[in-house]
Coordinates of C-alpha atoms in Angstrom, one line a residue:
M62 CA 24.0 95.6 78.7
K63 CA 23.0 99.2 79.3
E64 CA 20.0 98.0 81.2
W65 CA 22.2 95.9 83.4
Y66 CA 24.5 98.8 84.3
R67 CA 21.4 100.8 85.0
M68 CA 20.1 98.2 87.5
A69 CA 23.6 97.8 89.2
G70 CA 23.8 101.5 89.7
A71 CA 20.4 101.7 91.3
L72 CA 21.4 98.8 93.7
M73 CA 24.6 100.6 94.7
M74 CA 22.8 103.9 95.4
G75 CA 20.3 102.1 97.5
A76 CA 23.0 100.4 99.5
C77 CA 24.8 103.7 100.1
V78 CA 21.6 105.3 101.2
T79 CA 21.0 102.4 103.6
M80 CA 24.5 102.6 105.1
Q81 CA 24.3 106.4 105.7
V82 CA 21.0 106.0 107.4
N83 CA 22.3 103.3 109.8
A84 CA 25.9 104.5 110.4
Q85 CA 25.6 108.1 109.7
T86 CA 29.2 108.5 108.4
H87 CA 32.2 106.2 108.0
Y88 CA 35.2 106.9 105.8
G89 CA 38.4 105.1 105.6
M90 CA 39.7 101.6 104.9
G91 CA 38.4 99.2 107.5
A92 CA 36.3 101.9 109.3
G93 CA 33.5 100.4 111.2
T94 CA 30.1 100.2 109.7
V95 CA 28.0 98.7 112.5
G96 CA 26.1 100.6 115.1
T97 CA 24.0 103.7 115.0
R98 CA 24.6 107.5 115.0
H99 CA 28.3 107.3 114.6
A100 CA 31.0 109.1 112.7
F101 CA 34.1 107.1 111.8
F102 CA 37.0 108.7 109.8
G103 CA 40.3 106.9 109.3
T104 CA 41.8 103.5 108.7
D105 CA 40.2 101.0 111.0
A106 CA 38.5 103.8 112.9
G107 CA 35.6 102.2 115.0
K108 CA 36.5 99.0 113.2
I109 CA 34.4 96.6 115.3
N110 CA 32.1 99.1 116.9
T111 CA 28.6 98.0 117.7
G112 CA 27.8 100.9 120.0
A113 CA 25.9 104.1 119.4
D114 CA 26.6 107.8 119.3
N115 CA 30.4 107.4 118.9
T116 CA 32.7 109.7 117.0
M117 CA 36.1 108.3 116.1
L118 CA 38.5 110.3 113.9
G119 CA 42.0 109.1 113.1
H120 CA 44.0 106.1 112.1
E121 CA 42.9 103.2 114.3
A122 CA 40.9 105.5 116.5
G123 CA 38.6 103.4 118.7
T124 CA 39.6 100.2 116.8
S125 CA 38.6 97.9 119.6
N126 CA 35.4 99.6 120.8
T127 CA 32.5 97.2 120.7
G128 CA 29.5 98.1 122.7
G129 CA 30.8 101.4 124.2
N130 CA 28.5 104.4 123.6
D131 CA 28.9 108.2 123.6
N132 CA 32.6 108.2 122.9
T133 CA 34.6 110.8 121.0
F134 CA 38.1 109.7 119.9
V135 CA 40.1 112.2 117.8
G136 CA 43.7 111.4 116.8
S137 CA 45.8 108.5 115.5
R138 CA 45.2 105.5 117.7
S139 CA 43.2 107.5 120.2
G140 CA 41.1 105.2 122.3
Q141 CA 42.4 102.3 120.3
F142 CA 41.7 99.6 122.9
S143 CA 38.9 101.3 124.7
T144 CA 35.6 99.5 125.2
G145 CA 34.2 102.0 127.8
A146 CA 31.5 104.6 127.4
G147 CA 31.2 108.4 127.6
N148 CA 34.9 109.0 127.0
T149 CA 36.5 111.9 125.1
F150 CA 40.1 111.3 123.8
V151 CA 41.7 114.0 121.7
G152 CA 45.3 113.7 120.5
S153 CA 47.6 111.2 118.9
Q154 CA 47.4 108.0 121.0
A155 CA 45.3 109.7 123.6
G156 CA 43.8 107.0 125.7
V157 CA 45.7 104.4 123.6
N158 CA 45.9 101.9 126.5
H159 CA 42.5 102.7 128.0
L160 CA 40.3 99.7 128.4
T161 CA 37.0 99.7 130.2
G162 CA 36.7 103.0 132.1
V163 CA 33.9 105.5 131.5
N164 CA 33.4 109.2 131.4
N165 CA 37.1 110.2 130.9
T166 CA 38.4 113.2 129.1
Y167 CA 42.0 113.0 127.7
L168 CA 43.4 115.9 125.6
G169 CA 46.9 115.7 124.4
V170 CA 49.5 113.4 122.8
A171 CA 49.4 110.0 124.6
A172 CA 47.3 111.6 127.4
G173 CA 45.3 109.1 129.5
G174 CA 46.0 105.9 131.3
S175 CA 45.1 102.3 131.0
A176 CA 42.8 99.6 132.5
G177 CA 39.5 100.6 134.0
M178 CA 39.9 104.3 135.0
S179 CA 36.8 106.4 135.1
Y180 CA 35.8 110.0 135.6
N181 CA 39.3 111.4 134.9
T182 CA 40.3 114.6 133.0
Y183 CA 43.8 114.7 131.6
I184 CA 44.9 117.6 129.5
G185 CA 48.4 117.8 128.1
A186 CA 50.9 115.6 126.3
Y187 CA 51.4 112.4 128.3
A188 CA 49.2 113.6 131.1
G189 CA 48.2 110.6 133.2
T190 CA 49.7 108.2 130.7
S191 CA 50.3 105.3 133.2
N192 CA 47.4 105.9 135.6
G193 CA 45.8 102.5 135.8
V194 CA 43.0 102.3 138.3
G195 CA 42.6 105.9 139.5
Q196 CA 39.3 107.7 139.6
G197 CA 38.2 111.3 139.6
N198 CA 41.5 112.9 138.7
V199 CA 42.1 116.2 136.9
Y200 CA 45.6 116.5 135.4
I201 CA 46.5 119.6 133.3
G202 CA 49.9 120.0 131.8
N203 CA 52.4 118.0 129.8
W204 CA 53.5 114.9 131.7
A205 CA 51.2 115.8 134.6
G206 CA 50.6 112.7 136.6
Q207 CA 52.2 110.6 133.9
Y208 CA 53.1 107.7 136.1
S209 CA 50.6 108.1 138.9
F210 CA 49.3 104.5 138.6
D211 CA 46.7 104.2 141.3
A212 CA 46.0 107.8 142.3
S213 CA 42.4 109.1 142.7
N214 CA 40.5 112.3 143.2
N215 CA 43.5 114.6 142.6
V216 CA 43.7 118.0 140.9
V217 CA 47.1 118.5 139.2
M218 CA 48.2 121.4 137.1
G219 CA 51.6 122.1 135.7
N220 CA 54.2 120.5 133.4
T221 CA 55.6 117.3 135.0
S222 CA 53.6 118.0 138.2
F223 CA 52.8 114.8 140.1
K224 CA 54.6 113.0 137.3
E225 CA 55.7 110.0 139.5
G226 CA 53.2 110.5 142.3
S227 CA 50.5 108.5 143.9
G228 CA 48.0 109.2 146.7
N229 CA 44.6 110.6 146.8
D230 CA 42.7 113.8 147.3
N231 CA 45.6 116.1 146.6
C232 CA 45.6 119.5 144.9
I233 CA 48.9 120.1 143.2
I234 CA 49.6 123.1 141.0
G235 CA 52.9 124.2 139.5
R236 CA 55.8 122.9 137.4
M237 CA 57.1 119.7 138.9
S238 CA 55.0 120.3 142.0
G239 CA 54.5 117.1 143.9
Y240 CA 56.7 115.4 141.3
D241 CA 57.2 112.2 143.4
S242 CA 54.5 112.8 146.0
D243 CA 52.8 109.7 147.5
G244 CA 50.8 111.4 150.3
N245 CA 47.1 112.1 150.6
L246 CA 45.1 115.2 151.3
N247 CA 47.9 117.6 150.4
V248 CA 47.8 121.1 148.8
F249 CA 50.9 122.1 146.8
L250 CA 51.0 125.4 144.9
G251 CA 54.2 126.6 143.2
A252 CA 57.0 125.2 141.0
M253 CA 58.5 122.1 142.6
S254 CA 56.5 122.6 145.8
G255 CA 56.3 119.3 147.7
R256 CA 58.3 117.7 145.1
L257 CA 59.4 114.6 147.1
N258 CA 56.5 114.6 149.6
K259 CA 55.4 111.3 151.2
G260 CA 53.4 112.8 154.0
N261 CA 49.7 113.6 154.4
E262 CA 47.7 116.7 155.0
N263 CA 50.4 119.2 154.2
S264 CA 49.9 122.6 152.5
F265 CA 52.9 123.9 150.6
L266 CA 52.5 127.2 148.7
G267 CA 55.4 128.8 147.0
N268 CA 58.3 127.9 144.7
E269 CA 60.0 124.8 146.2
A270 CA 58.0 125.1 149.3
G271 CA 58.3 121.8 151.2
Y272 CA 60.6 120.6 148.5
S273 CA 62.2 117.7 150.5
N274 CA 59.3 116.7 152.7
K275 CA 59.2 112.9 153.0
E276 CA 57.1 111.7 155.9
G277 CA 56.1 114.9 157.5
F278 CA 52.5 115.7 157.9
F279 CA 50.1 118.5 159.2
N280 CA 52.6 121.1 157.9
T281 CA 51.8 124.5 156.4
F282 CA 54.6 126.2 154.4
L283 CA 53.8 129.5 152.6
G284 CA 56.6 131.3 150.7
S285 CA 59.4 130.5 148.2
Q286 CA 61.6 127.7 149.6
S287 CA 59.7 127.8 152.9
G288 CA 60.3 124.4 154.7
Y289 CA 62.7 123.5 151.9
S290 CA 64.6 120.9 153.8
S291 CA 61.8 119.5 155.9
Q292 CA 61.7 115.7 155.9
T293 CA 59.8 114.3 158.9
G294 CA 58.6 117.4 160.7
V295 CA 55.1 117.4 162.0
G296 CA 52.7 120.3 162.7
N297 CA 54.9 123.1 161.5
V298 CA 53.8 126.5 160.2
F299 CA 56.3 128.4 158.1
L300 CA 55.2 131.7 156.5
G301 CA 57.6 133.7 154.4
N302 CA 60.3 133.1 151.8
K303 CA 62.9 130.7 153.1
S304 CA 61.2 130.5 156.5
G305 CA 62.1 127.2 158.2
Y306 CA 64.5 126.5 155.3
S307 CA 66.8 124.2 157.2
N308 CA 64.2 122.4 159.3
T309 CA 64.5 118.7 158.8
N310 CA 62.9 116.9 161.8
G311 CA 61.6 119.7 163.9
H312 CA 58.0 119.6 165.1
Q313 CA 55.3 122.1 166.1
N314 CA 57.3 125.2 165.2
V315 CA 55.8 128.5 164.0
F316 CA 58.1 130.7 161.9
L317 CA 56.7 134.0 160.3
G318 CA 58.8 136.3 158.2
Y319 CA 61.4 136.2 155.5
G320 CA 64.1 133.7 156.6
A321 CA 62.4 133.2 160.0
G322 CA 63.7 130.1 161.7
Y323 CA 66.2 129.6 158.8
H324 CA 68.7 127.7 161.0
N325 CA 66.4 125.5 162.9
T326 CA 66.9 121.8 162.1
T327 CA 65.5 119.6 164.8
G328 CA 64.2 122.2 167.3
Q329 CA 60.6 121.8 168.5
R330 CA 57.8 124.1 169.7
N331 CA 59.6 127.3 168.8
T332 CA 58.1 130.5 167.7
Y333 CA 60.0 133.0 165.5
L334 CA 58.2 136.1 164.3
G335 CA 59.9 138.8 162.1
Y336 CA 62.4 139.2 159.3
G337 CA 65.3 136.8 159.9
A338 CA 64.1 136.0 163.4
T339 CA 65.8 132.8 164.4
G340 CA 67.5 130.6 167.0
N341 CA 70.0 127.8 167.3
A342 CA 69.4 124.6 165.3
T343 CA 68.1 122.4 168.1
L344 CA 66.2 124.7 170.5
E345 CA 63.0 123.8 172.3
N346 CA 60.2 126.1 173.5
A347 CA 62.1 129.2 172.4
T348 CA 60.6 132.4 171.1
A349 CA 62.2 135.3 169.1
I350 CA 60.0 138.2 168.1
G351 CA 61.2 141.1 166.0
S352 CA 63.4 141.8 163.0
E353 CA 66.6 139.6 163.2
A354 CA 65.8 138.7 166.8
K355 CA 67.8 135.7 167.9
V356 CA 67.3 133.3 170.8
T357 CA 70.0 130.8 171.8
A358 CA 68.6 129.1 174.9
N359 CA 65.7 126.7 175.5
N360 CA 62.6 128.0 177.3
S361 CA 63.5 131.6 176.5
I362 CA 61.8 134.6 174.9
V363 CA 63.8 137.3 173.0
L364 CA 62.1 140.5 171.9
G365 CA 63.9 142.4 169.1
K366 CA 67.5 143.0 168.2
N367 CA 68.8 146.0 170.2
A368 CA 65.2 147.1 170.5
N369 CA 63.2 149.0 173.1
V370 CA 60.1 147.2 174.5
G371 CA 57.2 149.3 175.7
I372 CA 54.2 148.0 177.7
G373 CA 51.5 150.6 177.7
V374 CA 53.7 153.2 175.9
S375 CA 53.8 153.8 172.2
A376 CA 57.4 155.3 172.1
P377 CA 59.5 153.3 174.6
S378 CA 62.7 155.2 175.5
F379 CA 64.4 152.3 177.3
Q380 CA 65.0 148.6 176.6
L381 CA 62.0 147.9 178.9
H382 CA 59.6 150.8 179.4
L383 CA 56.5 150.5 181.5
S384 CA 53.7 153.0 181.6
T385 CA 53.1 152.5 185.3
D386 CA 54.9 151.3 188.5
A387 CA 52.8 148.2 188.6
A388 CA 55.6 145.7 187.8
A389 CA 56.1 143.1 190.5
K390 CA 58.0 139.9 191.2
A391 CA 57.9 137.4 194.1
G392 CA 60.4 137.6 196.9
S393 CA 63.2 140.2 196.7
P394 CA 62.5 143.4 194.9
D395 CA 66.0 143.6 193.6
W396 CA 67.2 142.5 190.2
I397 CA 70.0 139.9 189.9
V398 CA 73.1 141.0 188.0
A399 CA 76.0 139.1 186.6
S400 CA 78.9 139.7 189.0
D401 CA 81.5 137.0 188.4
S402 CA 85.1 138.4 188.5
R403 CA 85.8 136.6 185.3
L404 CA 83.4 138.9 183.5
K405 CA 84.9 142.1 184.7
K406 CA 88.0 144.3 184.0
N407 CA 89.3 147.7 185.1
I408 CA 88.3 147.0 188.7
T409 CA 88.9 149.8 191.2
D410 CA 87.7 150.7 194.7
F411 CA 84.5 152.7 195.1
T412 CA 85.0 154.9 198.1
D413 CA 82.1 157.4 198.0
G414 CA 80.2 157.2 201.3
L415 CA 78.8 159.2 204.1
H416 CA 80.0 162.6 202.8
L417 CA 77.8 162.1 199.7
L418 CA 74.9 160.4 201.5
K419 CA 74.4 163.4 203.8
Q420 CA 73.9 165.6 200.7
I421 CA 71.2 163.5 199.1
K422 CA 67.7 165.1 199.5
P423 CA 64.7 162.7 199.1
V424 CA 61.5 164.4 198.0
W425 CA 57.8 163.7 197.4
F426 CA 56.7 164.4 193.8
Q427 CA 54.2 163.8 191.0
Y428 CA 54.8 163.3 187.3
N429 CA 53.4 166.1 185.1
G430 CA 52.5 163.8 182.1
Q431 CA 55.3 164.8 179.8
A432 CA 57.6 162.3 178.0
G433 CA 54.7 159.9 177.9
I434 CA 54.7 159.3 181.7
E435 CA 51.1 159.6 182.8
T436 CA 50.5 158.4 186.4
G437 CA 47.6 160.7 187.3
D438 CA 47.8 162.2 190.8
K439 CA 49.8 159.4 192.3
K440 CA 52.7 160.6 194.5
F441 CA 56.2 159.1 194.5
V442 CA 59.3 159.3 196.7
G443 CA 62.6 160.0 194.9
I444 CA 65.2 162.6 194.0
I445 CA 65.6 165.4 191.6
A446 CA 68.1 164.3 188.8
Q447 CA 69.6 167.8 188.4
E448 CA 70.4 167.9 192.2
M449 CA 71.8 164.3 192.1
Q450 CA 73.9 165.2 189.1
K451 CA 75.9 167.6 191.3
I452 CA 76.3 165.1 194.1
A453 CA 76.9 161.8 192.2
P454 CA 77.0 162.5 188.5
Y455 CA 77.6 158.8 187.7
T456 CA 74.0 158.0 188.7
I457 CA 72.5 160.3 186.1
G458 CA 72.0 159.5 182.4
T459 CA 69.9 160.7 179.5
F460 CA 67.0 159.3 177.4
T461 CA 65.2 160.7 174.4
H462 CA 61.5 160.7 174.1
Q463 CA 59.8 161.0 170.7
D464 CA 56.2 162.2 170.7
S465 CA 53.4 161.4 168.3
L466 CA 54.5 164.3 166.0
G467 CA 58.0 163.0 165.8
K468 CA 59.5 165.7 168.1
K469 CA 62.4 164.5 170.1
T470 CA 63.3 165.8 173.6
E471 CA 66.2 164.7 175.8
Y472 CA 65.6 164.2 179.6
L473 CA 67.6 163.0 182.5
D474 CA 67.2 159.6 184.1
Y475 CA 68.5 158.2 187.4
D476 CA 70.2 154.9 188.3
A477 CA 70.0 154.3 192.0
N478 CA 72.3 151.3 192.0
A479 CA 75.3 153.2 193.2
V480 CA 73.4 154.6 196.2
T481 CA 73.3 151.1 197.6
Y482 CA 77.0 151.0 197.7
I483 CA 77.2 154.6 199.0
L484 CA 75.0 153.4 201.9
I485 CA 77.3 150.4 202.5
N486 CA 80.4 152.6 202.6
S487 CA 78.5 155.0 204.9
V488 CA 77.7 152.2 207.3
K489 CA 81.3 151.0 207.3
E490 CA 82.5 154.6 208.1
Q491 CA 80.1 154.8 211.0
Q492 CA 81.0 151.3 212.2
R493 CA 84.7 152.3 212.2
V494 CA 83.8 155.3 214.4
I495 CA 81.7 153.1 216.7
E496 CA 84.5 150.5 217.0
Q497 CA 87.0 153.3 217.7
K498 CA 84.8 154.7 220.5
D499 CA 84.3 151.1 221.8
A500 CA 88.1 150.6 222.0
E501 CA 88.5 153.9 223.7
L502 CA 85.7 153.1 226.2
K503 CA 87.2 149.6 226.9
E504 CA 90.6 151.2 227.5
T505 CA 89.1 153.7 229.9
N506 CA 87.2 150.9 231.7
A507 CA 90.4 148.9 232.0
Q508 CA 92.1 151.9 233.5
V509 CA 89.3 152.3 236.0
V510 CA 89.5 148.6 236.9
E511 CA 93.3 148.8 237.3
L512 CA 93.0 151.9 239.5
S513 CA 90.3 150.2 241.5
K514 CA 92.6 147.3 242.1
R515 CA 95.4 149.5 243.1
L516 CA 93.2 151.5 245.4
E517 CA 91.9 148.3 247.0
L518 CA 95.5 147.0 247.4
L519 CA 96.6 150.3 249.0
E520 CA 93.7 150.0 251.4
R521 CA 94.8 146.5 252.4
I522 CA 98.4 147.7 252.9
V523 CA 97.2 150.6 255.1
A524 CA 95.0 148.2 257.0
S525 CA 97.8 145.7 257.5
N526 CA 100.1 148.4 258.8
T527 CA 97.5 149.7 261.3
A528 CA 95.9 146.4 262.4
K529 CA 97.1 144.5 265.5
P530 CA 99.1 141.4 264.4
L531 CA 97.3 138.1 265.1
N532 CA 99.9 135.5 266.2
G533 CA 99.8 132.3 268.3
S534 CA 96.9 131.1 270.3
A535 CA 95.8 134.6 271.0
A536 CA 95.3 135.2 267.3
R537 CA 93.2 132.1 266.9
I538 CA 91.1 133.2 269.9
E539 CA 90.4 136.5 268.1
P540 CA 89.6 135.7 264.4
N541 CA 88.4 138.4 262.1
A542 CA 84.8 139.0 261.1
N543 CA 85.0 136.0 258.7
G544 CA 86.2 133.7 261.4
V545 CA 89.6 133.5 259.7
V546 CA 93.1 133.9 261.1
L547 CA 96.1 134.7 258.9
E548 CA 99.6 134.9 260.6
Q549 CA 102.8 136.5 259.4
N550 CA 105.1 134.2 257.5
V551 CA 108.1 132.8 259.4
P552 CA 110.8 133.5 258.6
N553 CA 110.1 136.8 256.9
G554 CA 113.0 137.7 254.8
F555 CA 113.8 134.2 253.6
S556 CA 116.0 132.6 250.9
E557 CA 114.7 129.1 250.8
S558 CA 111.2 128.7 252.3
S559 CA 108.8 130.3 254.7
A560 CA 105.7 129.1 256.6
I561 CA 102.3 130.9 256.8
K562 CA 100.0 129.7 259.5
Y563 CA 96.2 130.2 259.2
F564 CA 92.8 129.2 260.5
V565 CA 89.9 128.5 258.1
P566 CA 86.5 127.7 259.4
Q567 CA 84.9 124.4 258.4
S568 CA 82.0 126.4 256.7
V569 CA 84.3 127.9 254.1
K570 CA 83.9 126.2 250.7
E571 CA 86.9 127.7 248.8
A572 CA 90.1 129.2 250.1
R573 CA 93.4 130.3 248.6
V574 CA 96.4 132.5 249.3
D575 CA 97.1 135.1 246.6
V576 CA 100.5 136.7 246.3
Y577 CA 100.9 140.1 244.7
A578 CA 103.8 142.3 243.7
V579 CA 103.9 145.8 245.2
N580 CA 102.5 147.2 241.9
G581 CA 99.3 145.1 242.5
A582 CA 100.0 142.4 239.9
K583 CA 99.1 138.9 241.0
V584 CA 102.2 136.7 240.7
N585 CA 101.0 133.4 242.3
S586 CA 98.0 131.7 244.0
Y587 CA 98.0 128.7 246.4
P588 CA 94.9 126.7 247.1
V589 CA 94.1 126.0 250.7
K590 CA 92.5 122.6 251.1
E591 CA 92.6 122.1 254.9
R592 CA 90.0 123.5 257.3
G593 CA 90.7 124.6 260.8
E594 CA 94.4 125.3 261.7
G595 CA 96.9 124.8 258.9
Q596 CA 100.2 125.9 257.4
L597 CA 101.2 126.9 253.9
T598 CA 104.9 126.5 253.0
I599 CA 106.1 128.9 250.3
S600 CA 109.3 128.3 248.3
A601 CA 111.6 131.3 247.5
G602 CA 112.2 129.7 244.1
D603 CA 108.7 130.7 243.1
F604 CA 109.7 134.4 243.3
Q605 CA 112.3 137.0 242.5
N606 CA 114.0 139.0 245.2
G607 CA 111.7 141.7 246.6
V608 CA 108.7 142.6 248.7
F609 CA 105.4 140.9 248.1
L610 CA 102.0 141.0 249.6
Y611 CA 99.9 137.9 250.4
D612 CA 96.2 137.6 251.2
L613 CA 94.0 134.7 252.4
V614 CA 90.8 134.7 250.4
T615 CA 87.8 132.7 251.6
D616 CA 84.7 132.3 249.4
G617 CA 85.8 135.4 247.4
K618 CA 86.4 137.6 250.5
S619 CA 89.7 139.1 251.5
N620 CA 90.9 138.5 255.1
G621 CA 93.8 141.1 255.3
V622 CA 97.1 141.5 253.6
K623 CA 100.6 140.9 255.0
K624 CA 104.1 141.7 253.7
M625 CA 106.5 139.0 252.7
V626 CA 110.2 139.6 251.8
V627 CA 112.2 137.3 249.6
Q628 CA 116.0 137.5 249.9
K629 CA 117.9 134.9 247.9

């Protein structure tokens, strides 16, 4: 009997030695025994393994592995159904649903996906748990990429980052960053950055940067909550905390600074630079530059908030300060000003005029280089502010210049606007003088004309009193120099009518009898149509009682005056 036990013991030792040589190490009920260079520890670990160079530690670790080689499964049920090669699964149920994929590394409880994934690295509890066919992913963090079924070539770091995402070639870092992102070629860095993203080729850096982005693409948001509300915007660049915060559908905007473009929602092609620089919600092609600068109209540029702007000067003293006089604009040199009466109050008459204008003394001068005004030897025409201050003080103001050492000096400045209206009033004053002189001259001329008429009438009266009367046939035989005969009215001293006989040559084109009062005023005129001998009958009803003078005028020439008496 003792010999029998001795033989049995020798056989068992030989068997153990043989098993250790072929399987290296296997411990645990049901642990695999087939294959070479393996180490199996745990119940059913490597149970049906036929591959080589596998290490499986834990309850049911690598249970289904058949011909897979170079695997390391550590943890209960880790790699339980895997048949792939070159995989490293560490953690309870790590790679539990993994099937045929190769060269994967899963570290963490239930880390790793299913089906035929390859070349993935998942580190963290439940990292990449449901990834089914994705390749080349790196997920680091608890629940990182947990349900990213078909995502590939992504780098994800942070608890629950990319948890329900999909898409390829993304770099997502931060807690819940890209949580539900489905886009491609995105970069998200910061907690909850790009959380709801569905767009492509976006870069969101900062806490909740691009949080709500859905279908927007080509966007760059840098700063906490920058582009927070963006949904479908395209080609935006927001740099600074809360920059572009309210933007939803705006495109091609550039906002730089804390809160820059905060209120923009659907505006496009706007540029806001500076702390709080912003504009209305729906503007287009607007620019605001400077701290808290705000623009409210399309196609507009606003520089600063109550700021001075210098061009060529380092310490501007005015809202717009140029270093030279080279500014220009087409057309009129004048600036347009708002002048609607609805915009004004306390309106009073401005009456300064010629009395001030005569005191203004224009001069030639050169600037001496102080106050930052350097114009070389160039000469200018202008006034001296101190002199103008005595004449029209409302045209003079002050400005303060601060030099490079911080020293401040106050100087006088000059606003020539009022001088325009002084000139207008001066012209009006001179025009009134001219009009007054014109009126006086017209009155004098009228008096001269009146006197000339009276003189002419007197001459006619004198001539009629001294000339030989022309009556009857004798008169017609002896016409005057114009070939005209004018007879005395008959009867003279009439109450009803009186007849005036005349002779007008056929060559006369126009003839008339003009009747005047003794003061020279014309009271009536009778056209003479007949040529040769004729007679004009005058009614006393056309006149008041008195003495009148009548004259036969032919072709503008007088032919002598006769007296006529009306007695009604």
